[in-house]
């Protein structure tokens, strides 16, 4: 092969690639195949969503499941408060004699400091739920509360209760 033949061959390849590239760029075959694919999927009963629509639906589903979980936790807290109030009424005669209220607090997954403070206030372990919740937050105990069952009395101050709840 001589120089001329190699140059002609290279020029032919360059010309062919240019023609194919121009055709692909101007006629955009890819868009037709995407619309055909969407139509085929829809004909077979599938639902086609864009990425933004999908993420929006995922967020809505996540919010809904969180709301249901919060409602379930609130129901459980209300049930435990009701049960605790029954227990308190049964032990009121004993508490009146000694003026010491003893209570076993069961902290479950999902309970927050507001729920814990409300329970302790309802069973008269603490006087003010908001004040106790504020104490926990200001002193860094609100993020360290542990799961479990804790024995508390109304003679304990906030720091003693917080140390027991955080197991520190």
JSON list of N, CA and C in Angstrom, two decimals, residues 12-13 35 59 62 64 66 88 115 127 142 150:
[
{"chain": "A", "resi": 12, "resn": "UNK", "atom": "N", "xyz": [-12.16, 8.25, 3.49]},
{"chain": "A", "resi": 12, "resn": "UNK", "atom": "CA", "xyz": [-13.43, 7.53, 3.36]},
{"chain": "A", "resi": 12, "resn": "UNK", "atom": "C", "xyz": [-14.04, 7.23, 4.73]},
{"chain": "A", "resi": 13, "resn": "UNK", "atom": "N", "xyz": [-13.21, 6.80, 5.66]},
{"chain": "A", "resi": 13, "resn": "UNK", "atom": "CA", "xyz": [-13.70, 6.52, 7.02]},
{"chain": "A", "resi": 13, "resn": "UNK", "atom": "C", "xyz": [-14.20, 7.81, 7.67]},
{"chain": "A", "resi": 35, "resn": "UNK", "atom": "N", "xyz": [-39.93, 6.93, 23.54]},
{"chain": "A", "resi": 35, "resn": "UNK", "atom": "CA", "xyz": [-41.39, 7.05, 23.54]},
{"chain": "A", "resi": 35, "resn": "UNK", "atom": "C", "xyz": [-42.05, 5.71, 23.19]},
{"chain": "A", "resi": 59, "resn": "UNK", "atom": "N", "xyz": [-41.27, 10.41, 49.10]},
{"chain": "A", "resi": 59, "resn": "UNK", "atom": "CA", "xyz": [-41.33, 11.32, 50.24]},
{"chain": "A", "resi": 59, "resn": "UNK", "atom": "C", "xyz": [-42.71, 11.30, 50.88]},
{"chain": "A", "resi": 62, "resn": "UNK", "atom": "N", "xyz": [-43.07, 8.15, 52.85]},
{"chain": "A", "resi": 62, "resn": "UNK", "atom": "CA", "xyz": [-42.26, 8.22, 54.07]},
{"chain": "A", "resi": 62, "resn": "UNK", "atom": "C", "xyz": [-42.96, 9.07, 55.13]},
{"chain": "A", "resi": 64, "resn": "UNK", "atom": "N", "xyz": [-46.16, 9.66, 55.39]},
{"chain": "A", "resi": 64, "resn": "UNK", "atom": "CA", "xyz": [-47.36, 8.96, 55.84]},
{"chain": "A", "resi": 64, "resn": "UNK", "atom": "C", "xyz": [-47.00, 7.87, 56.85]},
{"chain": "A", "resi": 66, "resn": "UNK", "atom": "N", "xyz": [-44.37, 7.81, 58.79]},
{"chain": "A", "resi": 66, "resn": "UNK", "atom": "CA", "xyz": [-43.95, 8.47, 60.02]},
{"chain": "A", "resi": 66, "resn": "UNK", "atom": "C", "xyz": [-45.15, 8.94, 60.82]},
{"chain": "A", "resi": 88, "resn": "UNK", "atom": "N", "xyz": [-51.74, 4.13, 90.02]},
{"chain": "A", "resi": 88, "resn": "UNK", "atom": "CA", "xyz": [-51.57, 5.17, 91.04]},
{"chain": "A", "resi": 88, "resn": "UNK", "atom": "C", "xyz": [-52.77, 5.20, 91.97]},
{"chain": "A", "resi": 115, "resn": "UNK", "atom": "N", "xyz": [-42.96, 12.96, 75.98]},
{"chain": "A", "resi": 115, "resn": "UNK", "atom": "CA", "xyz": [-43.82, 11.87, 76.43]},
{"chain": "A", "resi": 115, "resn": "UNK", "atom": "C", "xyz": [-43.39, 11.37, 77.81]},
{"chain": "A", "resi": 127, "resn": "UNK", "atom": "N", "xyz": [-43.24, 17.61, 89.33]},
{"chain": "A", "resi": 127, "resn": "UNK", "atom": "CA", "xyz": [-44.32, 18.60, 89.43]},
{"chain": "A", "resi": 127, "resn": "UNK", "atom": "C", "xyz": [-44.69, 19.17, 88.06]},
{"chain": "A", "resi": 142, "resn": "UNK", "atom": "N", "xyz": [-31.32, 14.78, 77.06]},
{"chain": "A", "resi": 142, "resn": "UNK", "atom": "CA", "xyz": [-32.42, 14.41, 76.16]},
{"chain": "A", "resi": 142, "resn": "UNK", "atom": "C", "xyz": [-31.99, 13.47, 75.04]},
{"chain": "A", "resi": 150, "resn": "UNK", "atom": "N", "xyz": [-37.33, 1.66, 84.59]},
{"chain": "A", "resi": 150, "resn": "UNK", "atom": "CA", "xyz": [-36.61, 2.40, 85.62]},
{"chain": "A", "resi": 150, "resn": "UNK", "atom": "C", "xyz": [-37.51, 2.62, 86.83]}
]
